[in-house]
Amino acid sequence: MTTTVADPAAKRGGTARPTKRARPHPGLVVAVTVLGALLLAALLAPWVAPYDPLAQDLVNRNGGLSAAHLLGTDQFGRDVLSRLIWGGRNAFGGVLIAVGVTLVVGVTWGTVAGFWPRFTGTALMRLADIMIAFPTMVLAVAITGSLGPGLTTSMVAIGLVLAPNTAQLTRSGVLALRERQFVQSARLSGVPAPIVLVRHVLPLALRPVVVQLTIYTGLAFVIQGVLSFLGLGVAKPTPSWGSDLSDAYSQILSAPLQIIAPGVLLGVVVLCVYRIGDALRDRMSSGAVRTERTEDDVIVA
Amino acid sequence: MAHVGTAAAAARQWPDDRSSNLLEVDRLQLAIDGVPLLSDVSFSCAPGEVVGLVGESGSGKTLTGLSVMGLLPRGAELGGHITFDGTDLVSASAKELRRLRGTRLSMIFQEPRASLHPARPVGKQIVDVVRAHEPDVPAAAARERGVELLAQVGLPSPRRTLNAYTHELSGGMCQRVMIAMALVCRPALLIADEPTTALDVTIQAQIIALLRRLADERGLSVVLISHNLGVVSDLCSRVVTMYCGQVVNDDRTVELLRRPRHPYPSALLRASDVDLDRARDWAGIAGTPANPARPPHGCRFHPRCPFRTDACEAAVPPLEPTASGGMTRCVRHAELDLVGVAA
Amino acid sequence: MLAVDDLVVTYGGRRDPLRAVDGVSLSIRRGETLGIIGESGSGKSTLAAAVAGLTPVTSGRVRIADADGVPTDVPATVGRSGRVQMIFQDPMLALSPSLPVWRSVAEPLAPRSLRVPGRFRARAVELLGRVGLGPEQAERRPAQLSGGQRQRVTIARAVAASAPVVMCDEPVAALDISLQAGVLRLLDEMRAEHDLTYLFISHDMTSIARLADQVGVMYLGRLVEVGPVRAVLGEPRHPYTQALISAVPSVARAGRGRERTLLPGEIPDARRPPSGCRFRTRCPFAQPRCAREAPTLSADSTDGADEHRTACHFWPQIRNGRATPFTAA
Amino acid sequence: DPSGTAGGAPDPAGTVNVVHGSTPNQFDPCGTLNGSELAYMWAVYAPLIRSNPVTGELTPGIATAWETAPDGLSLTLTLRSGLTFQDGTPLDATTAAQSLEQCIALGNQTVPGLEGVTAPDPQTLVFTLSSPSSGLVDLLGSRLGLLASPRAREAEGTAFGSKPVGAGPYQLTEFVPGSSIRLTRWDGYQEAGPPPGKVAAIAVQIITDPSAQVAALTGGQADYGYRLESSAAAALRDVPGVTLSNEIGVAISDLNVDRSQGPLQDVRVRQAISYAIDRTAVAAAANDGLSDVGSVQPYPPGHPYHFDDLNGAYPRDLAKARQLLAEAGYPDGVTLRGVSLDGANFQNNAVLIAQQLAEAGITVNFEAKALPDATKSFYTDHQYDIFSTGMNSGPDWLTIYRRLLATTSSGNAGKVSVPGGDEALAQLNAATTPDQLEAALRNATQVLQDQLPIVPLYFTPYVAAWTDRVAGGPDAFAINGEADFTALGVMSAG
Amino acid sequence: MAAHESATLAGKPTDPAPPGGGDPEPAVGHGRGRLAAGGLPRFVLRRLLLFVPTAVGAGLLTFLLVKIIPGGPAYAKLGEEATPEAIAVVERQLGLDRPLPEQFFGWLGSALLGDLGMSFQTGQPVINLIVNALPVTIELVVLAILGTIAVAVPIGVYAARRADRPVGRWIRSTSGLGLAVPDFFLALVLISIFSVGLGLLPRLGYPRLTEDPVGNLYHVILPVLPMILGGSAIVIRQVGAAMVDALASDYCRTARAMGLPERVITWQYAFRAALPTVLNVVALLALGQLGVTLVLEKIFVLPGMGSALINGIGVRDYPLILGIVLVYVAIALVVNLVVDIMAGIVDPASRGA
Ligand SMILES: Nc1ncnc2c1ncn2[C@@H]1O[C@H](COP(=O)(O)OP(=O)(O)OP(=O)(O)O)[C@@H](O)[C@H]1O
Ligand SMILES: Nc1ncnc2c1ncn2[C@@H]1O[C@H](COP(=O)(O)OP(=O)(O)OP(=O)(O)O)[C@@H](O)[C@H]1O
Ligand SMILES: [Mg+2]
Ligand SMILES: [Mg+2]
Ligand code: NI
């Protein structure tokens, strides 16, 4: 849906000047605070949310903002604020699943491919190439359409769709690091290959992956929204930002302002996540290991 | 004109007639984002003279070169004076500087391949320079000038080279192209920032020979920046030594080799000397290089100096004339009897 | 201590192979240092990597003396690990950036545990102390040390591995000249202390002159001259060595005239080396024979004890011509 | 008359642009009805007997007259002469019989007791029956009577559904699934029930998004819209120049239940579900207030087959629901697996119902699935207990009651017989007089209410709207929510 | 030795004539990186040959994907009436009773010959459906990309030139905002503003480009706008980053040291160097936008590939799904190929690989 992008600063050749490195990343504090607050609210939903997110009040449908319902009520008279708070659980949880799948699948895939670069690696990377050749969104829709809608399936689908990119990034890191001199030194010291992998290669190879996964976190929020919008996301009536947005869209004629709350919330969360990703990238790129610019920097869904 | 700081205001006498100098850097000071990086850099270069600028990594050689060119990064504050051919470059406008660059002043850099555009035939890049300064010259004529210069810098088949991309050329060839490019509009001064460091010794020797020939034949003034005293002493008639953002010594090469007046160039000399008989006397310099952003008190070299006294720590020594006709920044320059290499 | 016979290392596929090291034979006695000089791309690093077992060898053998001093074949990477250590040009790249340096030093002590156990810390700190680093620096990460300090760490690490043979691939080239001597001295001390044998690669004559006992000169994957350091640097026989030495900018020579042997042209493409003697395309003395016949390393036939060997058909004649000796000595 | 307010006269060369709010899948009347396809079939095919889409009244179609034998064992139709199908195949009793045989062979429709169809002469078609079937005429007035060219159907095979050939006033000339359909007037049409086409072409766009539906009708992209989303109704209500029609139709939203397994085998659990639902509230909430008639009958109030006195069944009564559950052995409530079609309506129903059932201790987590997946997992794989879906009762009671009550009904997951169901159907089939029919229908309705083979929710409201350019808008609005395209005309722009 | 004297050069131009008989080393173009003999055509050919295995792999993947779709076309066709017998009949009609490998290779064989089979739903050749739908989607993407380039490249370059000034930072953070807003939400907002609110742009309708070009363009403005805005955010950042790198590069420093005007440095040096990045971003963006059209086609009711795909999934129209996905993959591969070729032209050093 949206494209995420390498942070420009990360790629600049020179080391950051000390004065600049010390400066905190702009907006980072805000982003962390906002995300943290939302996450906390979601975790504490039973205590924080003013209403049961599923409780319907069929008399008070599409009610506007009021003291009782700070963000109004939806098409079934449910409290929008409570739904958004509870929806955070599914949104965050779902994204966690997606990113978790990407992490586990992608890193395993990339590590195996990077460690046995000849036959297995080539085959695995061929597969990744093929999967990457599908536009992300198309593949996500196809997989979710296939497995049937639902939070878990759609999120697993997102995870799977993004995994080949992570695999490529991991592999290029592993491949590059395999040739690094400190890895060679370790091997000369008699350290067996798997331990070299775990001790020296993965921690560094995973640094860009962490950045990438932050970006994917944002992306997963967006794709989650899109899939819900296409009716492939979280099953009703479970609250989730994406499906709430699509529900709100279905009421756009009678209650046109309903889309604002979930839409803006989604945008804010994604923005915060990207901001953190930016900061992470700057932080990591100031370290010693930098991988070359690859296509993975731009992930277009 | 803004003067940064008040240090180093000590009177100084120039060994030569000042007015005859092409480039004159006088008490240059530079801070970037408020961090002082150069303090009191002074030297000069006469027409046709080849001056060497040496010093360890981070001592501010490149920044000095860039200051002269007006190519400093944003956030740079310059103080002092850079007089080039009668113009003060510190106060010159951007437009003025741009007009001078390429035509009167040129600079070449260390990484020859990276310093040329990878996706533009090198000939085009030379033509660009001609056209930028002499828009009336037709493209064909500009190319001809390129060919001529490429031949002069010793590139075989200059016509073919003109159409080549950098990845088709070796590092030495790229460096020669860059020299050709720098000279195509006949500048009076060339600042060469470590032009041979990235090259193999045999190729390095070719470039050094080329620079010397250009200086001899064209009367070109060259400021050669290097941390290799060998290269500098090979090529330059005068050597300016920098340490931690300051010029600490300025002397004729023969004098420097015979009897350095400052402990730092003396130590450098011995570190770069290859004498099979003396090979195992581990002539190094103790300690770690100084950081111009946080310089030591007094003489900036004193923490590493084997000859230091309490006086060294007390105040920044001024750049003073020496008996050999040079300048040095050492309170003990008159009493110390430092060993050269050519002794 | 170390013997290399007819080593060939090939890079690239079958279609366009590059013989980066092409039939190099050499040997080093225990406790001695063989310096290797040569221009960029001449195969110096490849030679070291192949000896260390980091690069697959196409043909030839590498023998390292075992505990009894008997040279034994050590074929694979695994076999060579623990017997050969390597010190690289850029210490920043040679140390794991995310680990405190003591862990890197202690790594050879505990190769099989996932994380270097803390009990090896003391030994690591002791070794770091030997190379002049305090215990507080042992906790730092490589990025927090200066270049010279980092290179000291890699030396400590090589010592920790207690491997008898150490490959030094331009260990001081990345350091500021004022720091080089310190590191070289440390290497020399360690050699004496631990009875190490070095293969020392550099294109810097100064370092070679300081540390090496023997010197080999490489050109396009071949050893063109080898012998005691004084002989090779002082009286180079091969025209390439002569040119190389005369091209080195030197303060010592600065005052004394400017004439020198300038080699024309560039180093040929290593994938398509010239026939016969590889240097002939740039050699001022080349003869038709040079194109036909590849010279082998040979010593002065008049002097039986001559360790100084040269791969040139015409070196005796050239010696009588105008060569530029290196030092005044 | 809103259609008369615009200037100009009906333009026979014009094109009506139509917005269709649901997605037709195929156009063979003997295929399956999965979306909303009838409007196209009515326009493309001529019926043996025409059931007026608006009134349900039976009038001549291809057959000008029909007569049931006194013993009820045969039905004789007299056909018009000189008709052809759109592909040139003559339409006479022989081809009509062929077409009907093909249709029955396709297996989607059954005629109880039918022994055969014969064509003694080109204008006479005879149905012979093994037992009396009073619903046969109604059946022939519905889908079954829409005759397709047997030659074309033979030739096209499975593709016939998208290249239909009938004898009706319009031909299907374009079909982009899920996107657009175009009907073009067939100039060879000879009167066979429906009136001749009033416009040269009917260009249909499929738009399911309510805001887009409204935009199309208010922005000039469409003149006529039907099966619109209920939320579009509110937005269109006060738009000048747009006439809105919304009525409940002969279709119900319901919960299908799988009686072959789990708690729902027990009728008391089904009844408990039924008592737990507030049908009026569900209807209103799911349809933006357009429908407030929940009922446990297949036909809506006002329909001849509706029984007002049976209307009060299953008022919401949570106590009763709990009690029934307890009696069935679920005093602590019961958990059911639910599936819903992925259409917004069905999902909304599921959301509303789940909440109400929860209050009675019945927990259902509905999963939404696309139709092929939902039908397979519900009917074939028995993965779910209840299924939020809907059904069209259609004009012929035979079809709907068969579907509801027959043991062999396709809607009967697991083919568990409904106690009294097959008997009620037999009674319906045997009914020959109006009184008998009414009694039989009443009985069937009561069986439905007692046994709850499905749990009906409410009558589906249908929304249609048209602009002033349209002539004949009200006449085109069929009781089952479909459009009668043959009634649609368009005013010339002048 | 005569050669000796002339070889001791103290400062004359070195002569390339190699002493001693032998093959002279060509001075220019030695070593790596030259376009292999045959040049661009061979490069293209090689890439085209690579297309085949990828297409086969993608086909297989799609095929397997389609096979795990629960339900199946017979259920879609039969609905409630899906008795096992009826299913078997339909599956036989559709050829779904054959063994999977046979189905796959049968499909693949004809697909490679350009025959994507018949749609289960309509019985029409899938290729016809695609030929109708593809131009819509392509038009959206092409217009979006052109618009994005027109908007984002100048802004990106401008931002890079002022990277450490407030304007540059402001552009960067604003474009970061653009990244975060989901395209469909943006579309809804734009609809509210331009169609509902201002009544400036039509919300619906798609006259065919061939029939009514002006009307067509007028109608696609609103669907394309969110893509342009979303895409610009990306391109601005990427172009900005590449330009910042390029402007700080050694060769731009050299150009400045030679006194070239800043305009020439920006466009002929820095932008020229950033061009491969720009192309790459644009290519990836084009592929991303291909996915975005899925949603936008739904919102704006456009008869494109996305609508066809979603509809096809709904009715389990395997040949249609396969065909569409294959076309998506083909587009992706073609885009990559074109970009690679352009990169080869733009970046002379990359051609050899
Ligand atoms: N743009 C900049 N901003 C801030 N500090 C800078 C900048 N450029 C250089 N410096 C600092 O200024 C000091 C001098 O740098 P300079 O590049 O002039 O050294 P140098 O003598 O050329 O060293 P080298 O031999 O390594 O090239 C260094 O400490 C460096 O870190
Ligand atoms: N991994 C590799 N794959 C292919 N070719 C290689 C590889 N490593 C080195 N080469 C090539 O092998 C030749 C010898 O390289 P090597 O690094 O051994 O030279 P070197 O003498 O160490 O040079 P330098 O002084 O620049 O370090 C060069 O032509 C180089 O391009
Ligand atoms: Mg510098
Ligand atoms: Mg090397
Ligand atoms: Ni002033």
mmCIF file with all atom_site columns, C-alpha atoms in Angstrom, chain D residues 248-255 274 277-284 287 291-303 305-316 353 391 393 401 404 445-446 448-449 452 454-460:
data_model
loop_
_atom_site.group_PDB
_atom_site.id
_atom_site.type_symbol
_atom_site.label_atom_id
_atom_site.label_alt_id
_atom_site.label_comp_id
_atom_site.label_asym_id
_atom_site.label_entity_id
_atom_site.label_seq_id
_atom_site.pdbx_PDB_ins_code
_atom_site.Cartn_x
_atom_site.Cartn_y
_atom_site.Cartn_z
_atom_site.occupancy
_atom_site.B_iso_or_equiv
_atom_site.pdbx_formal_charge
_atom_site.auth_seq_id
_atom_site.auth_comp_id
_atom_site.auth_asym_id
_atom_site.auth_atom_id
_atom_site.pdbx_PDB_model_num
ATOM 1  C CA . ILE D 1 248 ? -39.638 -5.299  2.252  1.00 0.00 ? 248 ILE D CA 1
ATOM 2  C CA . GLY D 1 249 ? -39.601 -8.101  -0.270 1.00 0.00 ? 249 GLY D CA 1
ATOM 3  C CA . VAL D 1 250 ? -40.297 -11.776 -0.525 1.00 0.00 ? 250 VAL D CA 1
ATOM 4  C CA . ALA D 1 251 ? -36.942 -12.606 0.818  1.00 0.00 ? 251 ALA D CA 1
ATOM 5  C CA . ILE D 1 252 ? -35.747 -13.291 4.291  1.00 0.00 ? 252 ILE D CA 1
ATOM 6  C CA . SER D 1 253 ? -32.527 -12.983 6.130  1.00 0.00 ? 253 SER D CA 1
ATOM 7  C CA . ASP D 1 254 ? -32.101 -16.033 8.255  1.00 0.00 ? 254 ASP D CA 1
ATOM 8  C CA . LEU D 1 255 ? -29.834 -18.311 10.134 1.00 0.00 ? 255 LEU D CA 1
ATOM 9  C CA . SER D 1 274 ? -35.381 -17.905 18.143 1.00 0.00 ? 274 SER D CA 1
ATOM 10 C CA . ILE D 1 277 ? -33.550 -12.669 19.056 1.00 0.00 ? 277 ILE D CA 1
ATOM 11 C CA . ASP D 1 278 ? -35.183 -9.288  18.930 1.00 0.00 ? 278 ASP D CA 1
ATOM 12 C CA . ARG D 1 279 ? -36.088 -9.436  15.250 1.00 0.00 ? 279 ARG D CA 1
ATOM 13 C CA . THR D 1 280 ? -37.387 -5.917  14.974 1.00 0.00 ? 280 THR D CA 1
ATOM 14 C CA . ALA D 1 281 ? -34.276 -4.435  16.442 1.00 0.00 ? 281 ALA D CA 1
ATOM 15 C CA . VAL D 1 282 ? -32.028 -6.562  14.304 1.00 0.00 ? 282 VAL D CA 1
ATOM 16 C CA . ALA D 1 283 ? -33.957 -5.638  11.192 1.00 0.00 ? 283 ALA D CA 1
ATOM 17 C CA . ALA D 1 284 ? -33.820 -1.962  11.961 1.00 0.00 ? 284 ALA D CA 1
ATOM 18 C CA . ASN D 1 287 ? -30.961 -2.021  7.485  1.00 0.00 ? 287 ASN D CA 1
ATOM 19 C CA . SER D 1 291 ? -37.188 -2.929  7.713  1.00 0.00 ? 291 SER D CA 1
ATOM 20 C CA . ASP D 1 292 ? -38.762 -3.426  11.044 1.00 0.00 ? 292 ASP D CA 1
ATOM 21 C CA . VAL D 1 293 ? -40.703 -6.535  10.266 1.00 0.00 ? 293 VAL D CA 1
ATOM 22 C CA . GLY D 1 294 ? -39.230 -9.592  11.746 1.00 0.00 ? 294 GLY D CA 1
ATOM 23 C CA . SER D 1 295 ? -41.302 -12.657 11.263 1.00 0.00 ? 295 SER D CA 1
ATOM 24 C CA . VAL D 1 296 ? -41.101 -16.381 11.267 1.00 0.00 ? 296 VAL D CA 1
ATOM 25 C CA . GLN D 1 297 ? -42.849 -16.778 7.948  1.00 0.00 ? 297 GLN D CA 1
ATOM 26 C CA . PRO D 1 298 ? -41.496 -16.846 4.405  1.00 0.00 ? 298 PRO D CA 1
ATOM 27 C CA . TYR D 1 299 ? -43.871 -14.263 2.998  1.00 0.00 ? 299 TYR D CA 1
ATOM 28 C CA . PRO D 1 300 ? -44.190 -10.688 4.197  1.00 0.00 ? 300 PRO D CA 1
ATOM 29 C CA . PRO D 1 301 ? -47.309 -9.021  5.518  1.00 0.00 ? 301 PRO D CA 1
ATOM 30 C CA . GLY D 1 302 ? -49.663 -8.126  2.726  1.00 0.00 ? 302 GLY D CA 1
ATOM 31 C CA . HIS D 1 303 ? -48.637 -11.121 0.665  1.00 0.00 ? 303 HIS D CA 1
ATOM 32 C CA . TYR D 1 305 ? -49.389 -16.380 1.548  1.00 0.00 ? 305 TYR D CA 1
ATOM 33 C CA . HIS D 1 306 ? -48.781 -14.428 4.749  1.00 0.00 ? 306 HIS D CA 1
ATOM 34 C CA . PHE D 1 307 ? -50.712 -15.352 7.867  1.00 0.00 ? 307 PHE D CA 1
ATOM 35 C CA . ASP D 1 308 ? -51.263 -12.440 10.151 1.00 0.00 ? 308 ASP D CA 1
ATOM 36 C CA . ASP D 1 309 ? -52.344 -14.621 13.021 1.00 0.00 ? 309 ASP D CA 1
ATOM 37 C CA . LEU D 1 310 ? -49.082 -16.537 12.931 1.00 0.00 ? 310 LEU D CA 1
ATOM 38 C CA . ASN D 1 311 ? -47.154 -13.346 13.180 1.00 0.00 ? 311 ASN D CA 1
ATOM 39 C CA . GLY D 1 312 ? -46.646 -13.352 16.894 1.00 0.00 ? 312 GLY D CA 1
ATOM 40 C CA . ALA D 1 313 ? -44.412 -16.371 17.065 1.00 0.00 ? 313 ALA D CA 1
ATOM 41 C CA . TYR D 1 314 ? -41.214 -16.044 19.033 1.00 0.00 ? 314 TYR D CA 1
ATOM 42 C CA . PRO D 1 315 ? -41.295 -12.634 20.631 1.00 0.00 ? 315 PRO D CA 1
ATOM 43 C CA . ARG D 1 316 ? -38.046 -11.919 22.362 1.00 0.00 ? 316 ARG D CA 1
ATOM 44 C CA . ILE D 1 353 ? -27.430 -11.668 16.574 1.00 0.00 ? 353 ILE D CA 1
ATOM 45 C CA . MET D 1 391 ? -33.024 -16.703 0.925  1.00 0.00 ? 391 MET D CA 1
ATOM 46 C CA . SER D 1 393 ? -38.873 -16.931 -1.170 1.00 0.00 ? 393 SER D CA 1
ATOM 47 C CA . TYR D 1 401 ? -41.490 -24.624 1.286  1.00 0.00 ? 401 TYR D CA 1
ATOM 48 C CA . LEU D 1 404 ? -37.511 -25.307 4.067  1.00 0.00 ? 404 LEU D CA 1
ATOM 49 C CA . THR D 1 445 ? -45.885 -22.425 8.144  1.00 0.00 ? 445 THR D CA 1
ATOM 50 C CA . GLN D 1 446 ? -46.711 -23.929 11.479 1.00 0.00 ? 446 GLN D CA 1
ATOM 51 C CA . LEU D 1 448 ? -41.676 -24.220 10.079 1.00 0.00 ? 448 LEU D CA 1
ATOM 52 C CA . GLN D 1 449 ? -42.388 -22.303 13.252 1.00 0.00 ? 449 GLN D CA 1
ATOM 53 C CA . LEU D 1 452 ? -37.322 -24.165 12.955 1.00 0.00 ? 452 LEU D CA 1
ATOM 54 C CA . ILE D 1 454 ? -34.027 -22.418 9.733  1.00 0.00 ? 454 ILE D CA 1
ATOM 55 C CA . VAL D 1 455 ? -34.257 -19.453 12.053 1.00 0.00 ? 455 VAL D CA 1
ATOM 56 C CA . PRO D 1 456 ? -35.849 -16.654 10.034 1.00 0.00 ? 456 PRO D CA 1
ATOM 57 C CA . LEU D 1 457 ? -34.874 -13.153 11.059 1.00 0.00 ? 457 LEU D CA 1
ATOM 58 C CA . TYR D 1 458 ? -36.584 -10.504 9.041  1.00 0.00 ? 458 TYR D CA 1
ATOM 59 C CA . PHE D 1 459 ? -37.831 -9.623  5.611  1.00 0.00 ? 459 PHE D CA 1
ATOM 60 C CA . THR D 1 460 ? -35.118 -8.138  3.538  1.00 0.00 ? 460 THR D CA 1
#
